[in-house]
Tab-separated table of C-alpha atoms and ligand atoms in Angstrom:
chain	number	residue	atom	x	y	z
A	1	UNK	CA	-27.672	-38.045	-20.929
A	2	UNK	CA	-26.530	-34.436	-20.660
A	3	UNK	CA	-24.192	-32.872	-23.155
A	4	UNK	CA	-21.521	-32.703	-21.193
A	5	UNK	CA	-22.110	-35.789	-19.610
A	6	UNK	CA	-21.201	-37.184	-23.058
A	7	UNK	CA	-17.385	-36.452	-22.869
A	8	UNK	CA	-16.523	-38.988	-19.716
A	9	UNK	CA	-17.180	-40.735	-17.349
A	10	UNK	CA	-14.492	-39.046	-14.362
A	11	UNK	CA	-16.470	-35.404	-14.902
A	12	UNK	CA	-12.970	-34.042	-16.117
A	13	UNK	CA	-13.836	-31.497	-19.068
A	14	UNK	CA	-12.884	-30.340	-22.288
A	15	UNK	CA	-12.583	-26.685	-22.719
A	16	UNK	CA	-11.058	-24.751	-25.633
A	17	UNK	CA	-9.871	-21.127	-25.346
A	18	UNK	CA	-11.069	-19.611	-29.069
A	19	UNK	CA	-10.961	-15.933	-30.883
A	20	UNK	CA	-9.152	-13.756	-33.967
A	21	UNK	CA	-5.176	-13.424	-34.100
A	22	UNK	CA	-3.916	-10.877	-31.023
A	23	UNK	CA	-6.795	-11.752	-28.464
A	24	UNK	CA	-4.560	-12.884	-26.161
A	25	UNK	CA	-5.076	-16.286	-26.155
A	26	UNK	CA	-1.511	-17.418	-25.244
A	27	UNK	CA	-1.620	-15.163	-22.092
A	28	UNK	CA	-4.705	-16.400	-20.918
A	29	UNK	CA	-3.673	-19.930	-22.007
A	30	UNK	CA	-1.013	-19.818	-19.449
A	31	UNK	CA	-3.262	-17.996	-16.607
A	32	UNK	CA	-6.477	-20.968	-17.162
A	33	UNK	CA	-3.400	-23.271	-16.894
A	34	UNK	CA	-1.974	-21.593	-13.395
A	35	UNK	CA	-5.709	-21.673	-12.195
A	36	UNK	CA	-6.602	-25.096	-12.801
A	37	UNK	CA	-3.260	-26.106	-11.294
A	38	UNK	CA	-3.989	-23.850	-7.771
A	39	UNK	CA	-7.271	-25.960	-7.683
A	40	UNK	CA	-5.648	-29.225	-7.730
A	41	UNK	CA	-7.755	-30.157	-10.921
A	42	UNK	CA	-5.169	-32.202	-13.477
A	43	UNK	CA	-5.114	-31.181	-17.248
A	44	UNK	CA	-3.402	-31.102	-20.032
A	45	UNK	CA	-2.724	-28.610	-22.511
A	46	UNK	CA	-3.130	-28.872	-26.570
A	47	UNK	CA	-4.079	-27.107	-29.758
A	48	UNK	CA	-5.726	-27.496	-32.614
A	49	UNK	CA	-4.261	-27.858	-35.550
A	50	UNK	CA	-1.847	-29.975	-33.314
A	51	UNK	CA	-1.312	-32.022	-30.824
A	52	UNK	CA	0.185	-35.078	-31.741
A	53	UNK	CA	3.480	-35.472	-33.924
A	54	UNK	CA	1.019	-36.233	-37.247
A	55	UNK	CA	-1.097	-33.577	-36.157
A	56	UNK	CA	1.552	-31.228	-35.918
A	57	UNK	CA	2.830	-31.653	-39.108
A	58	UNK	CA	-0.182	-30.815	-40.716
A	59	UNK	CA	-0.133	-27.822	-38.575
A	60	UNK	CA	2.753	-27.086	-40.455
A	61	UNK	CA	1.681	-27.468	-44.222
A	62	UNK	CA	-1.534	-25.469	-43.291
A	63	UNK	CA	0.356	-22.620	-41.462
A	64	UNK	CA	2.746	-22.371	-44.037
A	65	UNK	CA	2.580	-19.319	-46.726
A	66	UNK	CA	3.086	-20.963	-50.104
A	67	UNK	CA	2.619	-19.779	-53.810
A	68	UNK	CA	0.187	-22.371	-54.202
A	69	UNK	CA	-3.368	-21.961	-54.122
A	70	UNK	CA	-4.336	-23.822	-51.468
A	71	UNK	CA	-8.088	-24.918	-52.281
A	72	UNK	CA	-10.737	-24.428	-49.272
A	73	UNK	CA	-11.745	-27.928	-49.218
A	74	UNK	CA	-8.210	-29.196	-48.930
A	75	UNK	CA	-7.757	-26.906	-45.983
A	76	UNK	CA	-11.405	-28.224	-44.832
A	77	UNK	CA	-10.213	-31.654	-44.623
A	78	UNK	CA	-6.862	-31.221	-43.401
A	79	UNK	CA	-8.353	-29.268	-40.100
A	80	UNK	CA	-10.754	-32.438	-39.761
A	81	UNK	CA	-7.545	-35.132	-40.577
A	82	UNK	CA	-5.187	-33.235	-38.007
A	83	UNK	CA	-8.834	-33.288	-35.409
A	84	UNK	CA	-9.697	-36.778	-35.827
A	85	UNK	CA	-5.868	-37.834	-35.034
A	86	UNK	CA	-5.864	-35.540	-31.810
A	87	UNK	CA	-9.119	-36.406	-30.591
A	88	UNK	CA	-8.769	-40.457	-30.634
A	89	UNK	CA	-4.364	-39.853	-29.731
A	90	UNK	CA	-4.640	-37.495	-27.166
A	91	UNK	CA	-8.557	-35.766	-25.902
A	92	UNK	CA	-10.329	-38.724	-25.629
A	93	UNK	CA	-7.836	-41.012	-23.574
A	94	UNK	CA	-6.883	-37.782	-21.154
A	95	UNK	CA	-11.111	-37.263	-20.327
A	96	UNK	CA	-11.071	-40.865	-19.869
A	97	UNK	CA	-8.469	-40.887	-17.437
A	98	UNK	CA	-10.611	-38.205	-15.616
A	99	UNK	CA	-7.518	-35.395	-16.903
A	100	UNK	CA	-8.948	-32.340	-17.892
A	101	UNK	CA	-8.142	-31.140	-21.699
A	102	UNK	CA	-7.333	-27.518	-22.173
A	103	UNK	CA	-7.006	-26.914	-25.845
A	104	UNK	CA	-6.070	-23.979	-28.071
A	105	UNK	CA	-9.017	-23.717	-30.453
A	106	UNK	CA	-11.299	-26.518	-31.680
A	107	UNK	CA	-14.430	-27.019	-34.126
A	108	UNK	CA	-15.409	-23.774	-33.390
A	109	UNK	CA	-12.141	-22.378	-35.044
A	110	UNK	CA	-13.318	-24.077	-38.328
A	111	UNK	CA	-16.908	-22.833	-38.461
A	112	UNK	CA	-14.897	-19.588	-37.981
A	113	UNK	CA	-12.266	-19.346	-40.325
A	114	UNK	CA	-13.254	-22.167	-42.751
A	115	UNK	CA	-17.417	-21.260	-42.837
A	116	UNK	CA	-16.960	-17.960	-42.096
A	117	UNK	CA	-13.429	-16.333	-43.095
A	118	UNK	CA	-13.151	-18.799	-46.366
A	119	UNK	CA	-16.806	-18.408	-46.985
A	120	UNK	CA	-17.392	-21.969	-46.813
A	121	UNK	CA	-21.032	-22.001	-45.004
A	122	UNK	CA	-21.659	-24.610	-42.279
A	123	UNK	CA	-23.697	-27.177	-43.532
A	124	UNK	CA	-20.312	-28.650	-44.863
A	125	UNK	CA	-18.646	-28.408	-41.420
A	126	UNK	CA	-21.550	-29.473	-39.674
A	127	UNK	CA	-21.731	-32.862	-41.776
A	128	UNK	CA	-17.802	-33.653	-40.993
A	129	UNK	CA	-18.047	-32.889	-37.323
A	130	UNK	CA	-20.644	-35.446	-37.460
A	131	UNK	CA	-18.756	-37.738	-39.673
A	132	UNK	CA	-15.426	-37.212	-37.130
A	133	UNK	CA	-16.915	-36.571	-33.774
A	134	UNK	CA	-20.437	-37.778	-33.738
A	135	UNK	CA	-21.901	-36.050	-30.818
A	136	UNK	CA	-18.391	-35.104	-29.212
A	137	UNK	CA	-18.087	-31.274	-28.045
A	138	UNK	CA	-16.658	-29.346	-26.276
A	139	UNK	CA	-17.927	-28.364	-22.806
A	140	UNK	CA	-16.837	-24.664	-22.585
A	141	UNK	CA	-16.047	-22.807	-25.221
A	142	UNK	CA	-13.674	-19.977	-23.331
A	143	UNK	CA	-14.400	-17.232	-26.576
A	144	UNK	CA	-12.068	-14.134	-26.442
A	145	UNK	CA	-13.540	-11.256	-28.126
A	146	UNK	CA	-11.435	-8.045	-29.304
A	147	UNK	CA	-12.062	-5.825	-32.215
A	148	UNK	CA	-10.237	-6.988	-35.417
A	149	UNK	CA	-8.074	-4.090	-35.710
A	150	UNK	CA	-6.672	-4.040	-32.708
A	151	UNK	CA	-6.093	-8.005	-32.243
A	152	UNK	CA	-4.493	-7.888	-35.762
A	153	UNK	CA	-2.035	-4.892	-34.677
A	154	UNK	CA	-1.169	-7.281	-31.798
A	155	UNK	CA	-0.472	-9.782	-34.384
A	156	UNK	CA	1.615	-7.506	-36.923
A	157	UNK	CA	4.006	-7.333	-33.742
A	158	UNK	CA	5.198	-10.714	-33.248
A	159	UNK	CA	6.873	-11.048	-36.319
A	160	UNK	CA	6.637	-13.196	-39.565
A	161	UNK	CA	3.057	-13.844	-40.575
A	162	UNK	CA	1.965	-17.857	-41.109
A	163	UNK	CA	-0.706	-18.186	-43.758
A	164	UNK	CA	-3.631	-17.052	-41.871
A	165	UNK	CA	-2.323	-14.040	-40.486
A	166	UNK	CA	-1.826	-12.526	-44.012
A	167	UNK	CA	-5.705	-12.435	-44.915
A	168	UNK	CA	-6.872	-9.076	-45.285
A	169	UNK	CA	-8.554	-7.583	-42.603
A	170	UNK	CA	-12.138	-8.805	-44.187
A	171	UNK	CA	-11.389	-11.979	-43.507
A	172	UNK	CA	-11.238	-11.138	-39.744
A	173	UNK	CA	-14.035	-9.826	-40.027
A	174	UNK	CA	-15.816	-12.402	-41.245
A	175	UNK	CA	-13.853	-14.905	-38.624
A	176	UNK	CA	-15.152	-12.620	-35.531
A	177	UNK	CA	-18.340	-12.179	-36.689
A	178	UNK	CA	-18.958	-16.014	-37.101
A	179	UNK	CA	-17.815	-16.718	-33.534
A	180	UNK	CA	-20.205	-14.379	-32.196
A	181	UNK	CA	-22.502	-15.940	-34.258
A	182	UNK	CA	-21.964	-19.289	-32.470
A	183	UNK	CA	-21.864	-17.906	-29.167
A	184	UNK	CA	-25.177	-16.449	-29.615
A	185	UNK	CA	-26.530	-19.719	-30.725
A	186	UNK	CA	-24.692	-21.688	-28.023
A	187	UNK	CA	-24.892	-19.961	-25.179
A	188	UNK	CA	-25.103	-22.988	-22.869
A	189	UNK	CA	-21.422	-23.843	-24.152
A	190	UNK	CA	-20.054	-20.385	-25.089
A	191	UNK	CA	-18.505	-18.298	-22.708
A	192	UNK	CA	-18.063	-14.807	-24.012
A	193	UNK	CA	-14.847	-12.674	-23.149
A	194	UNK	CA	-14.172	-8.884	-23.448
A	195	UNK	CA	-10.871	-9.026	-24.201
A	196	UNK	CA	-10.280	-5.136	-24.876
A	197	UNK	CA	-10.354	-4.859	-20.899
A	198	UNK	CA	-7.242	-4.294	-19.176
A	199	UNK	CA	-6.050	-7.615	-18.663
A	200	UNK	CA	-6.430	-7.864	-14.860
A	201	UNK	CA	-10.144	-7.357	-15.836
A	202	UNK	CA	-10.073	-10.158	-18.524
A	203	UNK	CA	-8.704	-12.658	-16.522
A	204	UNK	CA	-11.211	-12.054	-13.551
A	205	UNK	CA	-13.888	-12.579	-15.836
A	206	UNK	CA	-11.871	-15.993	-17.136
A	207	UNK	CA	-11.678	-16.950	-13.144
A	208	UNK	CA	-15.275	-16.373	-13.092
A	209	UNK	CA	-16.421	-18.406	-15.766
A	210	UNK	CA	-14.080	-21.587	-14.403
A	211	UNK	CA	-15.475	-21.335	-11.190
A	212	UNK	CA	-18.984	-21.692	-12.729
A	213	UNK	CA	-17.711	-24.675	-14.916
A	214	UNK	CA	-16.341	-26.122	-11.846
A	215	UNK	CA	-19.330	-25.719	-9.718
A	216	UNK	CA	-21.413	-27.579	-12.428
A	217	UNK	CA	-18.747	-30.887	-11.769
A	218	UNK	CA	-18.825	-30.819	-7.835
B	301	TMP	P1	-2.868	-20.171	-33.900
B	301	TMP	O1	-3.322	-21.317	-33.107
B	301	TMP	O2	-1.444	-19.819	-33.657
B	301	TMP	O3	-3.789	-19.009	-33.853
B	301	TMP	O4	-2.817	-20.651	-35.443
B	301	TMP	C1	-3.712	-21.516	-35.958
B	301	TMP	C2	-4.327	-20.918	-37.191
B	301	TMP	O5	-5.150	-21.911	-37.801
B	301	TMP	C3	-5.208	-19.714	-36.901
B	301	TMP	O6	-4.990	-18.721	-37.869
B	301	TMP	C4	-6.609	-20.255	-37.077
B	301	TMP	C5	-6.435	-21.395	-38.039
B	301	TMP	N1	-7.428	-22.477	-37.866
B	301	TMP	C6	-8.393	-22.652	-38.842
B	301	TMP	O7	-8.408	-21.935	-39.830
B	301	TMP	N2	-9.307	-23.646	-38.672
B	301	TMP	C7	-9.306	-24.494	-37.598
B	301	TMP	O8	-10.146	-25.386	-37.498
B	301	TMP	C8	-8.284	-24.286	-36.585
B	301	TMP	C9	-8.250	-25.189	-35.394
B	301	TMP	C10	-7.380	-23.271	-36.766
């Protein structure tokens, strides 16, 4: 059986949009969402941390700046609580019903910002995507790519900073490089994404990449 055979049975797929703070994932978000519509295909949309009322509120105590220390593992295992909830509540039932899922970050997000922002290393992440998903992935992994600089001045704009955004800049750094990382070792799965085009540009090269996920279903 084929990787992305895995997911379902109905060939409906699971792809997450990924990338640093000020890519532009909300924008693009909403034009993969216009897209899928114009070719009759139904989805949903979702996020990660998120997606289900439980889900959500751990979204909230891990967005949250607090003058607590908040340990990496805790964080760790809260991203894999709040995953575990949305995949069973909400990803799995949609791909069964042959409904696309279009989610706002994923896995990927935590070998990112968890192995490589916290420091954390993968083999930890590795053995609790196991332990949660067994061999459940995504299909595509739609990975926006921007310089950290300018993706975090983006960020700076739209107001009051949750806990992640106020990492220093290293962090980023660290997040960025470890998605590249992944997309070099995935490449089957990772779709990369200059995102420092005009945006016009950007989301010709998203249309691009759906058609070619689409073909692969028909
Ligand atoms: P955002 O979706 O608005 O970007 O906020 C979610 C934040 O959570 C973002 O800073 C990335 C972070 N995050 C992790 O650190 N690990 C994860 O596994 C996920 C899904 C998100």
């Amino acid at each position: 059986m084929t990787e992305s055979k895995i997911n379902n049975l109905n060939n409906a797929r699971f792809l997450t949009v990924e990338g640093v703070e000020g890519v532009g994932k909300t924008t693009n978000i909403t034009f993969i969402s216009k897209w899928l519509e114009e070719q009759g295909i139904p989805y949903t949309h979702t996020r990660e941390p998120g997606g289900t009322p439980l889900a959500e509120e751990l979204r909230s105590l891990l967005l949250t700046p607090r003058d607590e220390q908040v340990d990496a593992t805790a964080e760790l295992l809260m991203m894999f609580a709040a995953r575990a909830q949305h995949i069973e509540q909400v990803i799995k039932p949609a791909l069964e019903k042959g409904i696309w899922v279009l989610c706002d970050r994923f896995t990927d997000a935590t070998y990112a910002y968890q192995g490589g922002g916290r420091n954390m290393g993968f083999e930890k992440i590795r053995q609790l995507e196991h332990f949660v998903q067994g061999d459940f992935r995504p299909d595509a992994v739609i990975l926006l790519d921007l310089p950290v600089a300018v993706g975090l001045a983006r960020a700076a704009k739209r107001g009051a900073l949750d806990r992640f955004e106020q990492e220093a800049e290293g962090f980023f750094h660290r997040v960025r490089n470890a998605y590249l990382d992944r997309a070099k070792e995935n490449p089957s799965r990772y779709w990369l994404v200059d995102a420092e085009q005009p945006l016009e540009q950007v989301q010709v090269q998203i249309s691009d990449t759906l058609r070619k996920i689409l073909a692969e279903v028909q």
